[in-house]
């Protein structure tokens, strides 16, 4: 961020936001796709049954929690990487 | 029509002998393995309900620490295979996380454990001459977790120790970590063979022991190291410890690295101050028997063990399930014991040990039968190392403050009964499945 003047910083900012938005939408649609595929496989009725509803709730819950945990671990690894300048070997 | 006219006859006498021998051997092996699988499945079912529990995202799962050493005169793979075969299935069934401290030479586990405890003490705020090494991956992770608000598991953690030699090192390392100083003791004026003179890290390249002479040892202990007049660290190295002179800095891996000498000797326990950050209860531990015997003439014993692995599996399963289910109790001590010395006989340091030897603690006799099986090379000391402490050979010396804080995992009788019921065919939740409704 240092080498850019104010206008370029704003530009970078807006581009980052657009990217994040896009990423978020991608994640959302991936999640919908996945959970639909896994949970809803009975088309004899057009309403969501209680089983399917419960399944969808749990699917979303698990996905969000899973990605949160992964994000946390990634943050830690990132911090380690940032300090040591390389992937921490094991 | 009908059956042809077979004449039923037995095989010949020689064949009969052959088939009965191989048949009985095979049957014994198959029976033992089948029972072993069932027993392991039983213990795994006892703990499997833990795999279903939900953990909030900001909490790390529970982590057990496994301590492994290569058995005497054998490699680390033997210990690892033992762990994989007997302990790991139960940990996997309970979906428990674990961390391993391994040691190849005598004293590695002690050094690693003591270092870990010292680092824990430093992180909790004790002061020492060497600050916490912020570059270390574990410390970075620790700081990051502090920042993000991620906590470790709330309940008790635990340790699983495999083998008698590891147990001795564990007890020694615990004492060294909690009773010993945070700063490494000064190296002796005798040379250390490395050109890099005493760096202030804890992996000080000591070539001879810094322990003052009153520790139990075979030779007559000489008074502290100031008898030597050489203060320069780059003089010719003494002939001892050719095996510990690699010029390495880190101490995580045991191979080819300097193993730091103990910061405190057993005879100094009673005069040492307990670390202020020491918790009132240390994390509980459990020992896993590691039957290991070498030698051609021991073949009958080994054959017997080969055919009786189910018993080992049962015992180890019980200990591991206790660790997983976190049911623990304090170690027992018998009051005013048999007056036996805790150190070797030749020492004059009986006085300090007298006070400790009044009581016999349970920790001293755990897995003691394994010592008889050790290979004889353990009892030999290398020439140059006569003064060094032999963790595996010396008796277990306990300080009451630490021994009183140690806890031991043990299954409660109720769990034992439940395990028996599972073994006899009922489900893990009893014969009805009403509780499964959530």
XYZ file of C-alpha atoms in Angstrom:
528
model
C 0.000 0.000 0.000
C 2.902 2.336 0.372
C 3.769 2.885 -3.228
C 0.339 4.118 -4.233
C -1.140 7.514 -3.966
C -4.612 8.218 -2.613
C -6.544 7.604 -5.793
C -4.834 4.338 -6.476
C -5.474 3.240 -2.943
C -9.147 3.877 -3.363
C -9.099 1.968 -6.569
C -7.351 -0.922 -4.883
C -9.841 -0.769 -2.061
C -12.837 -0.963 -4.324
C -11.300 -3.778 -6.287
C -10.600 -5.711 -3.120
C -14.192 -5.237 -2.076
C -15.470 -6.453 -5.392
C -13.239 -9.476 -5.137
C -14.418 -10.271 -1.655
C -18.015 -9.895 -2.722
C -17.453 -12.220 -5.613
C -15.744 -14.720 -3.377
C -18.556 -14.564 -0.917
C -21.149 -15.151 -3.610
C -19.137 -18.050 -4.961
C -18.940 -19.596 -1.534
C -22.644 -19.102 -1.070
C -23.592 -20.720 -4.311
C -21.176 -23.583 -3.677
C -22.770 -24.168 -0.340
C -26.258 -24.113 -1.767
C -25.283 -26.514 -4.473
C -23.609 -28.912 -2.111
C -26.253 -28.939 0.543
C -28.985 -29.305 -1.998
C -27.238 -32.214 -3.616
C -26.609 -33.937 -0.328
C -29.876 -33.320 1.449
C -32.705 -32.985 -0.992
C -33.227 -35.973 -3.149
C -36.930 -36.648 -2.893
C -39.021 -34.779 -5.438
C -42.353 -36.457 -4.839
C -43.428 -33.371 -2.924
C -42.557 -29.785 -3.598
C -42.439 -28.663 0.045
C -39.387 -29.141 2.193
C -39.984 -31.908 4.634
C -38.821 -31.644 8.201
C -36.072 -34.130 7.555
C -34.803 -32.132 4.622
C -35.099 -28.897 6.477
C -33.118 -30.265 9.394
C -30.556 -31.637 7.014
C -30.121 -28.306 5.271
C -29.775 -26.461 8.549
C -27.120 -28.823 9.732
C -25.325 -28.745 6.425
C -25.013 -24.974 6.499
C -24.065 -25.010 10.152
C -21.320 -27.511 9.615
C -19.992 -25.769 6.580
C -19.776 -22.430 8.274
C -18.171 -23.867 11.362
C -15.806 -25.958 9.314
C -14.651 -23.034 7.274
C -14.308 -20.929 10.399
C -12.062 -23.478 11.988
C -10.045 -23.809 8.852
C -9.773 -20.067 8.708
C -8.440 -19.964 12.236
C -5.803 -22.593 11.547
C -4.870 -20.797 8.379
C -4.449 -17.560 10.281
C -2.070 -19.234 12.654
C -0.061 -20.751 9.876
C -0.076 -17.423 8.155
C 1.307 -15.705 11.179
C 4.004 -18.339 11.442
C 4.769 -17.963 7.781
C 4.884 -14.216 7.966
C 7.398 -14.298 10.760
C 9.625 -17.000 9.523
C 9.347 -16.071 5.891
C 8.683 -19.599 4.754
C 6.312 -22.438 5.366
C 6.892 -23.768 8.859
C 8.387 -27.173 8.400
C 7.434 -30.073 10.584
C -25.946 -95.325 -7.743
C -25.308 -93.763 -4.372
C -22.049 -93.105 -2.692
C -19.055 -94.719 -4.226
C -17.317 -97.158 -2.033
C -14.898 -94.794 -0.232
C -12.824 -96.288 2.417
C -12.417 -93.611 5.056
C -9.006 -93.558 6.492
C -6.902 -91.168 8.416
C -3.725 -89.728 7.015
C -0.536 -91.438 7.906
C 1.113 -91.054 11.254
C 3.599 -88.487 10.006
C 0.952 -86.424 8.380
C -1.086 -86.568 11.537
C 1.780 -85.212 13.534
C 2.411 -82.469 11.057
C -1.204 -81.453 10.742
C -1.836 -81.459 14.444
C 1.142 -79.236 15.110
C 0.424 -76.743 12.400
C -3.294 -76.935 13.027
C -3.000 -76.158 16.689
C -0.524 -73.364 16.106
C -2.737 -71.775 13.486
C -5.789 -72.144 15.629
C -4.046 -70.478 18.539
C -2.955 -67.577 16.383
C -6.332 -67.105 14.791
C -8.119 -67.277 18.109
C -5.790 -64.780 19.661
C -6.092 -62.302 16.833
C -9.830 -62.574 16.740
C -10.112 -62.001 20.444
C -7.694 -59.128 20.227
C -9.802 -57.460 17.569
C -12.910 -57.933 19.627
C -11.314 -56.582 22.731
C -10.049 -53.544 20.910
C -13.461 -53.026 19.446
C -14.926 -53.243 22.919
C -12.671 -50.541 24.284
C -13.201 -48.424 21.225
C -16.950 -48.668 21.705
C -16.586 -47.632 25.325
C -15.184 -44.295 24.211
C -16.870 -43.811 20.879
C -19.560 -41.532 22.255
C -16.971 -38.805 22.570
C -16.662 -38.576 18.827
C -20.195 -37.271 18.550
C -19.795 -34.320 20.840
C -19.806 -30.863 19.332
C -16.998 -28.491 20.077
C -17.410 -24.738 19.624
C -15.308 -23.252 16.889
C -13.199 -21.151 19.169
C -12.035 -24.085 21.254
C -9.281 -26.452 20.306
C -10.082 -30.116 20.776
C -8.589 -32.021 23.617
C -5.027 -33.104 23.056
C -3.180 -35.914 24.728
C 0.580 -36.105 24.717
C 2.173 -39.413 23.891
C 5.653 -40.179 25.129
C 7.597 -42.727 23.179
C 11.128 -43.956 23.493
C 12.988 -46.516 21.570
C 13.281 -49.539 23.840
C 16.824 -50.455 24.789
C 18.778 -51.951 21.937
C 15.991 -51.443 19.475
C 14.670 -48.731 17.235
C 11.935 -46.202 17.569
C 9.824 -47.996 15.013
C 9.169 -50.788 17.462
C 7.650 -48.333 19.908
C 5.736 -46.556 17.193
C 4.290 -49.791 15.888
C 3.259 -50.733 19.389
C 1.485 -47.425 19.708
C -0.191 -47.756 16.336
C -1.380 -51.225 17.053
C -2.737 -50.862 20.554
C -3.253 -47.269 21.547
C -4.143 -45.462 18.371
C -7.379 -47.276 17.508
C -8.942 -46.142 20.728
C -7.814 -42.570 20.309
C -9.177 -42.605 16.789
C -12.492 -43.994 17.936
C -12.870 -41.144 20.381
C -11.564 -38.690 17.771
C -9.009 -37.304 20.155
C -6.084 -35.249 19.053
C -2.609 -36.158 20.169
C 0.899 -34.898 20.162
C 3.972 -37.073 20.435
C 7.293 -36.601 22.157
C 9.707 -39.145 20.898
C 13.130 -40.070 22.033
C 15.824 -42.121 20.488
C 18.525 -41.988 23.072
C 18.357 -42.170 26.776
C 17.298 -38.844 28.143
C 15.705 -37.361 25.059
C 12.203 -37.461 26.408
C 13.370 -36.009 29.685
C 15.055 -33.125 27.916
C 12.124 -32.448 25.639
C 9.583 -32.581 28.441
C 11.643 -30.372 30.722
C 12.068 -27.874 27.932
C 8.367 -27.848 27.284
C 7.585 -27.218 30.915
C 10.130 -24.446 31.066
C 8.622 -22.819 28.050
C 5.198 -23.090 29.601
C 6.486 -21.425 32.709
C 8.047 -18.639 30.692
C 4.868 -18.081 28.768
C 2.935 -17.869 31.962
C 5.139 -15.100 33.117
C 8.108 -16.306 35.018
C 11.231 -14.372 34.369
C 14.426 -15.838 33.171
C 17.564 -14.682 31.505
C 16.448 -16.058 28.185
C 13.153 -14.670 27.058
C 10.617 -16.749 25.258
C 11.835 -17.451 21.796
C 9.258 -15.690 19.700
C 10.390 -17.268 16.488
C 9.376 -20.698 17.526
C 6.398 -22.006 15.576
C 4.596 -23.120 18.699
C 4.996 -19.757 20.341
C 3.746 -17.962 17.251
C 0.694 -20.164 17.175
C 0.174 -19.548 20.861
C 0.294 -15.781 20.418
C -1.974 -15.863 17.422
C -4.485 -17.906 19.340
C -4.335 -15.458 22.177
C -5.085 -12.666 19.755
C -7.965 -14.412 18.074
C -9.485 -15.533 21.319
C -9.145 -19.230 20.693
C -8.829 -21.193 23.849
C -7.428 -24.571 24.564
C -9.666 -27.322 25.750
C -11.238 -26.524 29.090
C -11.011 -29.893 30.665
C -7.941 -31.811 31.637
C -5.382 -32.802 29.138
C -3.338 -35.882 29.711
C -0.205 -37.814 29.023
C 0.224 -41.339 27.829
C 3.581 -42.919 28.491
C 4.714 -46.058 26.788
C 7.271 -48.193 28.505
C 9.120 -48.204 31.775
C 12.141 -46.333 30.479
C 9.937 -43.584 29.150
C 8.132 -43.461 32.460
C 11.351 -42.923 34.323
C 12.327 -40.194 31.946
C 8.914 -38.639 32.258
C 9.064 -38.460 36.031
C 12.561 -37.083 35.869
C 11.586 -34.533 33.285
C 8.585 -33.420 35.304
C 10.735 -32.828 38.326
C 13.368 -31.090 36.323
C 10.840 -28.848 34.664
C 8.922 -27.789 37.713
C 11.659 -27.801 40.309
C 14.599 -26.812 38.219
C 15.725 -23.331 37.311
C 14.630 -21.640 34.154
C 18.145 -20.718 33.228
C 20.565 -23.366 32.184
C 23.220 -24.055 34.731
C 26.620 -22.661 33.869
C 28.799 -25.008 31.910
C 31.842 -26.388 33.604
C 35.204 -24.833 32.993
C 36.268 -27.979 31.230
C 36.095 -27.592 27.565
C 33.176 -28.142 25.435
C 34.336 -29.414 22.131
C 32.398 -27.011 20.017
C 34.048 -23.951 18.601
C 30.939 -21.967 19.312
C 31.361 -21.007 22.873
C 28.512 -21.307 25.297
C 25.587 -19.749 23.541
C 22.939 -18.577 25.925
C 20.333 -20.923 24.553
C 19.219 -23.857 26.569
C 21.042 -26.242 24.306
C 24.307 -25.426 25.913
C 26.885 -27.759 24.470
C 27.989 -29.370 27.623
C 30.288 -32.228 27.313
C 30.406 -33.301 30.890
C 27.925 -33.112 33.589
C 27.415 -29.953 35.530
C 25.731 -31.685 38.325
C 27.584 -31.229 41.567
C 29.004 -34.388 42.847
C 26.353 -35.519 45.247
C 24.202 -37.323 42.787
C 23.906 -41.060 42.869
C 26.584 -42.417 40.658
C 28.996 -45.223 40.556
C 32.179 -43.271 41.046
C 33.053 -41.374 44.115
C 31.563 -38.011 43.410
C 34.033 -35.211 43.222
C 33.337 -31.756 44.434
C 32.027 -29.163 42.035
C 33.573 -28.529 38.764
C 35.877 -25.724 39.802
C 38.681 -28.160 40.327
C 39.550 -27.879 36.720
C 41.487 -24.773 35.966
C 40.619 -24.229 32.388
C 38.109 -21.508 31.847
C 38.451 -21.279 28.148
C 35.740 -23.057 26.283
C 37.871 -23.940 23.368
C 40.452 -26.143 24.951
C 40.846 -29.694 23.911
C 37.752 -31.677 24.552
C 37.793 -34.343 27.182
C 37.592 -37.853 25.848
C 34.076 -38.285 27.051
C 30.875 -38.080 25.174
C 31.950 -38.549 21.633
C 28.376 -39.171 20.838
C 27.107 -35.786 21.888
C 29.219 -33.362 19.980
C 27.250 -32.455 16.896
C 27.237 -28.758 16.326
C 23.519 -28.203 16.186
C 21.365 -25.515 17.672
C 17.786 -26.693 17.896
C 16.704 -29.353 20.273
C 13.441 -30.575 18.941
C 14.743 -33.591 17.053
C 16.886 -35.995 18.989
C 19.102 -37.249 16.207
C 22.526 -35.766 15.994
C 21.637 -33.037 18.384
C 22.928 -31.991 21.659
C 20.839 -33.232 24.434
C 20.900 -30.590 27.127
C 21.946 -31.855 30.488
C 19.475 -31.809 33.302
C 19.117 -28.451 34.947
C 18.773 -29.976 38.350
C 19.858 -33.216 39.859
C 17.696 -35.516 41.966
C 19.639 -34.754 45.083
C 18.770 -31.106 44.761
C 15.061 -31.683 44.705
C 14.421 -31.063 48.340
C 16.249 -27.751 48.316
C 14.718 -26.474 45.140
C 11.781 -24.150 45.054
C 8.686 -25.228 43.264
C 7.764 -23.052 40.322
C 5.173 -20.471 41.304
C 3.158 -21.224 38.209
C 2.929 -24.893 38.989
C -0.718 -25.920 39.042
C -2.084 -27.716 42.090
C -2.765 -30.739 39.951
C -0.488 -31.756 37.138
C -2.097 -33.235 34.042
C -2.845 -36.874 34.734
C -0.837 -39.580 33.123
C -1.116 -43.229 32.396
C 1.438 -45.866 31.574
C 1.160 -48.365 28.815
C 3.046 -51.573 29.143
C 5.401 -52.270 26.323
C 6.476 -55.877 26.414
C 9.687 -56.070 24.527
C 12.269 -58.758 24.806
C 15.200 -59.636 22.638
C 17.419 -62.619 22.393
C 17.496 -66.029 20.840
C 17.142 -67.884 24.093
C 14.044 -65.896 24.896
C 12.226 -67.383 21.962
C 9.802 -69.431 24.068
C 8.821 -66.300 25.948
C 8.349 -64.462 22.721
C 6.267 -67.272 21.319
C 4.062 -67.198 24.352
C 3.609 -63.460 23.973
C 2.893 -63.828 20.304
C 0.001 -66.082 21.154
C -1.292 -63.892 23.966
C -1.540 -60.485 22.480
C -5.158 -60.226 23.462
C -4.171 -59.776 27.067
C -1.856 -56.944 26.214
C -4.585 -55.399 24.113
C -7.025 -55.603 26.975
C -4.660 -54.010 29.421
C -3.599 -51.237 27.082
C -7.164 -50.657 26.000
C -8.207 -50.191 29.569
C -5.457 -47.675 30.275
C -6.111 -45.714 27.121
C -9.844 -45.668 27.682
C -9.199 -44.314 31.158
C -7.090 -41.562 29.662
C -9.701 -40.777 27.054
C -12.564 -40.744 29.505
C -10.493 -38.637 31.879
C -11.204 -40.538 35.037
C -8.265 -40.100 37.330
C -7.116 -40.434 40.883
C -4.079 -39.349 42.874
C -1.170 -41.680 43.142
C -1.047 -43.821 46.209
C 1.769 -43.662 48.663
C 2.455 -46.020 51.453
C 3.531 -44.336 54.649
C 6.918 -44.971 56.221
C 8.239 -47.474 53.899
C 10.807 -50.153 53.998
C 13.739 -47.909 54.533
C 15.113 -48.766 51.144
C 17.326 -46.215 49.602
C 16.134 -44.480 46.545
C 19.545 -43.890 45.132
C 22.362 -46.264 44.469
C 24.147 -47.708 47.412
C 27.528 -46.205 46.923
C 26.425 -42.696 47.341
C 26.836 -40.557 50.328
C 23.849 -38.508 49.496
C 21.567 -40.739 51.433
C 20.629 -37.916 53.706
C 18.651 -35.969 51.214
C 17.040 -39.055 49.953
C 16.239 -40.345 53.389
C 13.403 -37.967 53.812
C 11.965 -39.025 50.511
C 12.577 -42.677 51.037
C 10.398 -42.774 54.065
C 7.468 -43.274 51.786
C 7.183 -45.452 48.812
C 5.171 -43.901 46.083
C 3.157 -45.789 43.580
C 4.982 -44.104 40.746
C 8.143 -45.978 41.541
C 6.757 -49.402 40.944
C 4.751 -48.819 37.810
C 5.782 -51.187 35.061
C 8.734 -52.352 37.092
C 8.589 -55.827 35.629
C 9.748 -54.480 32.310
C 13.158 -53.644 33.685
C 14.129 -57.259 33.904
C 13.593 -57.650 30.193
C 15.880 -54.913 29.082
C 18.795 -55.813 26.961
C 22.041 -56.073 28.818
C 23.649 -53.273 26.838
C 21.602 -50.848 28.874
C 23.547 -51.689 31.981
C 26.875 -50.900 30.431
C 27.970 -47.315 30.547
C 30.269 -45.847 28.022
C 33.702 -45.115 29.351
C 33.586 -41.409 29.243
C 30.148 -41.117 30.726
C 30.752 -42.625 34.101
C 29.667 -39.532 35.933
C 26.580 -38.954 33.925
C 23.233 -39.734 35.305
C 21.561 -42.826 33.893
C 17.879 -42.112 33.930
C 16.950 -45.621 32.981
C 19.094 -47.347 35.537
C 18.708 -45.081 38.500
C 15.828 -45.474 40.822
C 12.932 -43.145 40.494
C 13.447 -40.214 42.805
C 10.346 -38.313 43.719
C 9.792 -35.043 45.379
C 6.603 -35.134 47.415
C 5.458 -31.821 46.055
C 5.464 -33.091 42.512
C 4.466 -36.641 43.319
C 1.537 -35.339 45.271
C 0.411 -33.347 42.296
C 0.633 -36.157 39.813
C -2.528 -37.927 38.941
C -3.203 -41.239 37.361
C -5.847 -42.251 34.882
C -7.794 -45.267 35.919
C -11.115 -46.679 34.837
C -13.836 -46.599 37.407
C -15.530 -49.883 38.249
C -18.690 -48.672 36.548
C -16.881 -48.189 33.317
C -15.312 -51.569 33.683
C -18.737 -53.111 34.074
C -20.028 -51.216 31.111
C -17.104 -52.474 29.079
C -17.920 -56.004 30.122
C -21.489 -55.558 29.081
C -20.373 -54.293 25.701
C -18.129 -57.279 25.392
C -20.989 -59.571 26.089
C -22.971 -58.208 23.235
C -25.113 -55.368 24.417
C -24.842 -52.052 22.700
C -22.804 -49.171 23.984
C -25.830 -47.488 25.431
C -27.347 -50.472 27.104
C -29.725 -52.971 25.657
C -32.302 -50.431 24.637
C -31.605 -47.537 22.356
C -33.908 -45.003 23.863
C -31.176 -42.546 24.623
C -30.282 -42.210 21.011
C -33.067 -39.777 20.419
C -31.719 -36.279 20.384
